[in-house]
Tab-separated table of C-alpha atoms in Angstrom:
chain	number	residue	atom	x	y	z
A	1	ASN	CA	-18.466	-20.352	8.178
A	2	LEU	CA	-16.700	-20.814	5.145
A	3	ILE	CA	-13.826	-22.919	6.631
A	4	HIS	CA	-16.261	-25.251	8.246
A	5	LYS	CA	-18.814	-25.803	5.156
A	6	LYS	CA	-15.604	-26.554	2.960
A	7	SER	CA	-14.252	-29.343	5.500
A	8	SER	CA	-15.268	-33.152	6.488
A	9	ARG	CA	-17.022	-31.930	8.963
A	10	ALA	CA	-19.351	-29.286	7.328
A	11	GLU	CA	-22.380	-31.351	8.813
A	12	LYS	CA	-21.399	-31.434	12.584
A	13	PRO	CA	-22.362	-28.245	14.845
A	14	PHE	CA	-20.454	-24.752	13.971
A	15	ILE	CA	-20.633	-23.176	17.431
A	16	ALA	CA	-19.081	-19.243	18.020
A	17	ILE	CA	-18.571	-17.434	21.054
A	18	ASN	CA	-17.261	-13.850	21.738
A	19	CYS	CA	-14.830	-14.263	24.420
A	20	ALA	CA	-14.847	-10.351	24.987
A	21	ALA	CA	-19.073	-10.426	25.670
A	22	ILE	CA	-19.068	-13.047	28.450
A	23	PRO	CA	-18.128	-12.033	32.009
A	24	GLU	CA	-14.762	-13.498	33.300
A	25	ASN	CA	-16.911	-15.498	35.560
A	26	MET	CA	-19.345	-17.630	33.120
A	27	LEU	CA	-17.075	-18.000	30.769
A	28	GLU	CA	-15.195	-21.007	31.729
A	29	ALA	CA	-18.998	-22.625	32.729
A	30	MET	CA	-19.883	-21.860	29.468
A	31	LEU	CA	-17.058	-23.417	27.814
A	32	PHE	CA	-16.304	-26.618	29.574
A	33	GLY	CA	-19.552	-27.411	31.345
A	34	HIS	CA	-20.355	-27.670	34.682
A	35	GLU	CA	-22.281	-30.468	37.028
A	36	LYS	CA	-25.480	-29.589	39.149
A	37	GLY	CA	-24.456	-27.470	42.322
A	38	ALA	CA	-20.967	-26.573	41.056
A	39	PHE	CA	-21.916	-23.200	41.995
A	40	THR	CA	-24.648	-21.311	43.194
A	41	GLY	CA	-27.364	-21.266	40.398
A	42	ALA	CA	-26.108	-24.225	38.629
A	43	SER	CA	-29.392	-25.927	39.401
A	44	SER	CA	-28.576	-28.456	36.464
A	45	ALA	CA	-25.799	-30.011	34.214
A	46	ASN	CA	-24.875	-27.908	31.511
A	47	LYS	CA	-22.120	-29.948	28.862
A	48	GLY	CA	-20.746	-26.739	27.609
A	49	ILE	CA	-19.795	-25.322	24.042
A	50	PHE	CA	-16.938	-27.277	24.030
A	51	ARG	CA	-19.039	-30.941	24.059
A	52	ALA	CA	-21.705	-29.063	21.946
A	53	ALA	CA	-19.370	-28.968	19.232
A	54	ASP	CA	-17.773	-32.218	19.498
A	55	THR	CA	-16.799	-33.550	16.363
A	56	GLY	CA	-17.299	-30.127	14.844
A	57	THR	CA	-15.801	-26.256	14.893
A	58	LEU	CA	-15.502	-24.035	17.414
A	59	LEU	CA	-14.778	-20.483	16.819
A	60	LEU	CA	-13.402	-18.329	19.418
A	61	ASP	CA	-13.774	-14.887	18.705
A	62	GLU	CA	-12.213	-12.046	20.289
A	63	ILE	CA	-9.751	-14.405	21.664
A	64	SER	CA	-7.158	-11.773	22.994
A	65	GLU	CA	-9.763	-11.035	25.522
A	66	MET	CA	-10.136	-14.141	27.502
A	67	PRO	CA	-8.520	-14.081	30.839
A	68	LEU	CA	-4.766	-15.659	31.537
A	69	SER	CA	-6.207	-17.927	34.002
A	70	LEU	CA	-8.488	-19.242	31.767
A	71	GLN	CA	-6.448	-19.469	28.941
A	72	ALA	CA	-3.659	-22.155	30.870
A	73	LYS	CA	-7.151	-23.901	30.918
A	74	LEU	CA	-8.082	-23.687	26.967
A	75	LEU	CA	-4.549	-24.670	26.917
A	76	ARG	CA	-4.743	-28.075	28.489
A	77	VAL	CA	-7.861	-28.674	26.470
A	78	LEU	CA	-6.116	-27.920	23.237
A	79	GLN	CA	-3.353	-30.253	24.339
A	80	GLU	CA	-5.061	-33.326	25.869
A	81	LYS	CA	-8.254	-32.946	23.815
A	82	LYS	CA	-10.249	-33.302	27.307
A	83	VAL	CA	-12.691	-31.186	28.903
A	84	THR	CA	-13.319	-31.140	32.837
A	85	PRO	CA	-16.923	-29.829	33.649
A	86	ILE	CA	-16.670	-27.207	36.772
A	87	GLY	CA	-17.714	-29.489	39.584
A	88	GLY	CA	-16.308	-32.776	37.724
A	89	GLN	CA	-14.121	-35.339	38.352
A	90	ARG	CA	-13.517	-37.223	35.300
A	91	ASP	CA	-12.475	-35.622	31.632
A	92	ILE	CA	-14.131	-35.762	28.927
A	93	ASP	CA	-13.128	-36.601	25.472
A	94	VAL	CA	-13.865	-33.924	22.854
A	95	ASP	CA	-12.564	-33.884	18.635
A	96	VAL	CA	-12.934	-30.002	18.093
A	97	ARG	CA	-11.410	-27.715	15.311
A	98	VAL	CA	-10.909	-24.603	17.147
A	99	ILE	CA	-10.902	-21.182	15.086
A	100	ALA	CA	-9.306	-18.464	16.794
A	101	THR	CA	-9.727	-14.825	15.855
A	102	THR	CA	-8.575	-10.995	17.621
A	103	ASN	CA	-8.166	-7.592	15.851
A	104	ARG	CA	-5.028	-7.215	18.127
A	105	ASP	CA	-1.669	-7.648	17.283
A	106	MET	CA	-0.882	-11.028	19.346
A	107	ILE	CA	2.898	-10.782	19.343
A	108	ASN	CA	2.848	-7.592	21.411
A	109	GLU	CA	-0.037	-9.132	23.544
A	110	VAL	CA	2.370	-11.733	24.520
A	111	LYS	CA	5.687	-9.644	24.810
A	112	GLU	CA	3.492	-7.418	27.232
A	113	LYS	CA	2.405	-10.700	28.880
A	114	LYS	CA	-1.218	-9.777	28.246
A	115	PHE	CA	-1.578	-13.626	26.720
A	116	ARG	CA	0.300	-16.883	27.110
A	117	GLU	CA	2.992	-17.491	24.523
A	118	ASP	CA	2.490	-21.358	24.569
A	119	LEU	CA	-1.210	-20.806	23.948
A	120	TYR	CA	-0.033	-18.204	21.047
A	121	TYR	CA	1.976	-20.536	19.512
A	122	ARG	CA	-0.530	-23.847	20.452
A	123	LEU	CA	-3.169	-21.584	18.186
A	124	ASN	CA	-1.134	-20.199	15.832
A	125	VAL	CA	-0.935	-23.535	13.246
A	126	VAL	CA	-2.278	-22.145	10.342
A	127	PRO	CA	-2.277	-18.039	10.919
A	128	ILE	CA	-4.843	-16.169	7.959
A	129	LYS	CA	-3.964	-12.707	8.117
A	130	LEU	CA	-6.838	-9.965	6.798
A	131	PRO	CA	-5.515	-6.670	5.499
A	132	LEU	CA	-7.427	-3.666	6.056
A	133	LEU	CA	-10.367	-3.098	3.598
A	134	ARG	CA	-8.099	0.567	2.026
A	135	ASP	CA	-4.986	-2.194	1.736
A	136	ARG	CA	-7.170	-4.187	-0.741
A	137	PHE	CA	-9.853	-1.777	-2.762
A	138	GLU	CA	-9.780	-4.189	-5.252
A	139	ASP	CA	-12.000	-6.239	-3.191
A	140	ILE	CA	-15.007	-3.226	-2.431
A	141	PRO	CA	-16.878	-4.314	-5.365
A	142	ASP	CA	-17.341	-7.823	-4.690
A	143	LEU	CA	-18.128	-6.581	-1.405
A	144	THR	CA	-20.419	-3.714	-2.178
A	145	SER	CA	-22.697	-6.048	-4.490
A	146	ALA	CA	-23.388	-8.411	-2.132
A	147	PHE	CA	-24.416	-5.542	0.093
A	148	LEU	CA	-26.281	-4.125	-2.466
A	149	ILE	CA	-28.209	-7.779	-2.756
A	150	ASN	CA	-28.440	-8.104	1.151
A	151	ASN	CA	-30.625	-5.061	1.125
A	152	TYR	CA	-33.089	-6.091	-1.677
A	153	ASN	CA	-36.524	-6.408	-0.688
A	154	GLU	CA	-40.178	-5.972	-1.781
A	155	LYS	CA	-40.153	-2.407	-0.205
A	156	LEU	CA	-36.477	-1.366	-1.100
A	157	LEU	CA	-35.564	-1.167	-4.901
A	158	ASN	CA	-32.628	-2.944	-6.518
A	159	ARG	CA	-29.812	-0.412	-5.756
A	160	SER	CA	-26.826	-0.199	-7.418
A	161	ILE	CA	-24.031	2.207	-7.355
A	162	SER	CA	-21.792	3.896	-11.025
A	163	TYR	CA	-18.391	3.299	-11.936
A	164	GLU	CA	-17.537	6.722	-10.846
A	165	GLY	CA	-19.462	6.345	-7.412
A	166	MET	CA	-17.481	2.915	-6.927
A	167	ASN	CA	-14.292	4.956	-7.394
A	168	ILE	CA	-14.902	7.252	-4.265
A	169	LEU	CA	-15.885	3.710	-2.135
A	170	LYS	CA	-12.443	2.924	-3.636
A	171	GLU	CA	-10.508	5.897	-2.503
A	172	TYR	CA	-12.015	6.503	1.404
A	173	SER	CA	-9.414	5.081	3.908
A	174	TRP	CA	-12.353	2.905	5.586
A	175	PRO	CA	-11.032	3.110	9.373
A	176	GLY	CA	-13.808	0.591	10.232
A	177	ASN	CA	-12.875	-1.844	7.717
A	178	ILE	CA	-15.972	-4.148	6.523
A	179	ARG	CA	-18.421	-3.196	8.939
A	180	GLU	CA	-18.135	0.189	8.040
A	181	LEU	CA	-18.774	-0.805	4.421
A	182	LYS	CA	-22.044	-2.502	5.370
A	183	ASN	CA	-23.444	0.028	7.154
A	184	VAL	CA	-22.594	2.967	4.479
A	185	ILE	CA	-24.277	0.351	2.167
A	186	ASP	CA	-27.066	-0.229	4.827
A	187	ARG	CA	-27.274	4.127	4.780
A	188	LEU	CA	-27.368	4.503	1.110
A	189	CYS	CA	-29.724	2.065	0.316
A	190	LEU	CA	-32.262	3.646	2.697
A	191	LEU	CA	-31.617	6.966	1.932
A	192	SER	CA	-31.632	6.852	-1.942
A	193	SER	CA	-35.193	6.582	-3.626
A	194	ALA	CA	-33.212	5.731	-6.851
A	195	GLU	CA	-32.122	2.621	-8.377
A	196	ASP	CA	-28.639	4.183	-9.354
A	197	VAL	CA	-27.327	5.491	-6.094
A	198	PRO	CA	-26.415	9.380	-6.600
A	199	ILE	CA	-22.782	10.204	-6.476
A	200	ASN	CA	-23.641	13.611	-4.067
A	201	LEU	CA	-25.413	10.798	-1.810
A	202	ILE	CA	-22.160	8.521	-1.623
A	203	LYS	CA	-20.120	11.576	-0.786
A	204	GLU	CA	-22.290	12.975	1.920
A	205	VAL	CA	-22.597	9.267	3.884
A	206	LEU	CA	-18.699	9.029	3.686
A	207	SER	CA	-18.386	12.850	5.245
A	208	GLU	CA	-20.299	12.169	7.350
A	209	ASP	CA	-18.391	8.791	8.614
A	210	ARG	CA	-14.905	10.649	9.117
A	211	PHE	CA	-13.837	11.448	12.173
A	212	ASP	CA	-11.004	13.589	13.845
A	213	GLU	CA	-7.978	11.192	14.158
A	214	ASP	CA	-6.437	13.456	16.861
A	215	ASN	CA	-9.379	12.341	18.729
């Protein structure tokens, strides 16, 4: 979102799609579109997400989950800047900035033949690696403040966490990274009736979040 908003495409469409959440037989049609009658159930034409994001930005979340057969078609779209809807007879020009995300080691994915090498290098133009939360504990106060603000409303008090409480958060390993931090802050806001979240409650919530790494 930030990359899109700070770019010359800010006023154009921003569309995000989770490649892991959509069945393989539907993902191609959603990405590239389809013509009416192209397959069973295609009662009307659909231009697809690439064309919907034309002149804007398309986020392909969990790109590593995209089937190999579809990766080849995505590579062609990125190379040629054209899409061909399923059942269509002509290519359609598209101008889309593509951002792809994954939580996997893509070099290993390529070595294990789970991801196309040519597509990896086509996407890997400006790589951005986000370190684990435990490796950037200095970000925890800012993230915590943002999550506390998000929890503020007419029904909940304006919560705060003391210096000692923040140090406890910094010392935690955060196996769930930022999602886990957000969930912990949300839980603390719901469970605490005091403006300054009690230290014991922070310790209790973090203790509940720990799990046996051998399992």
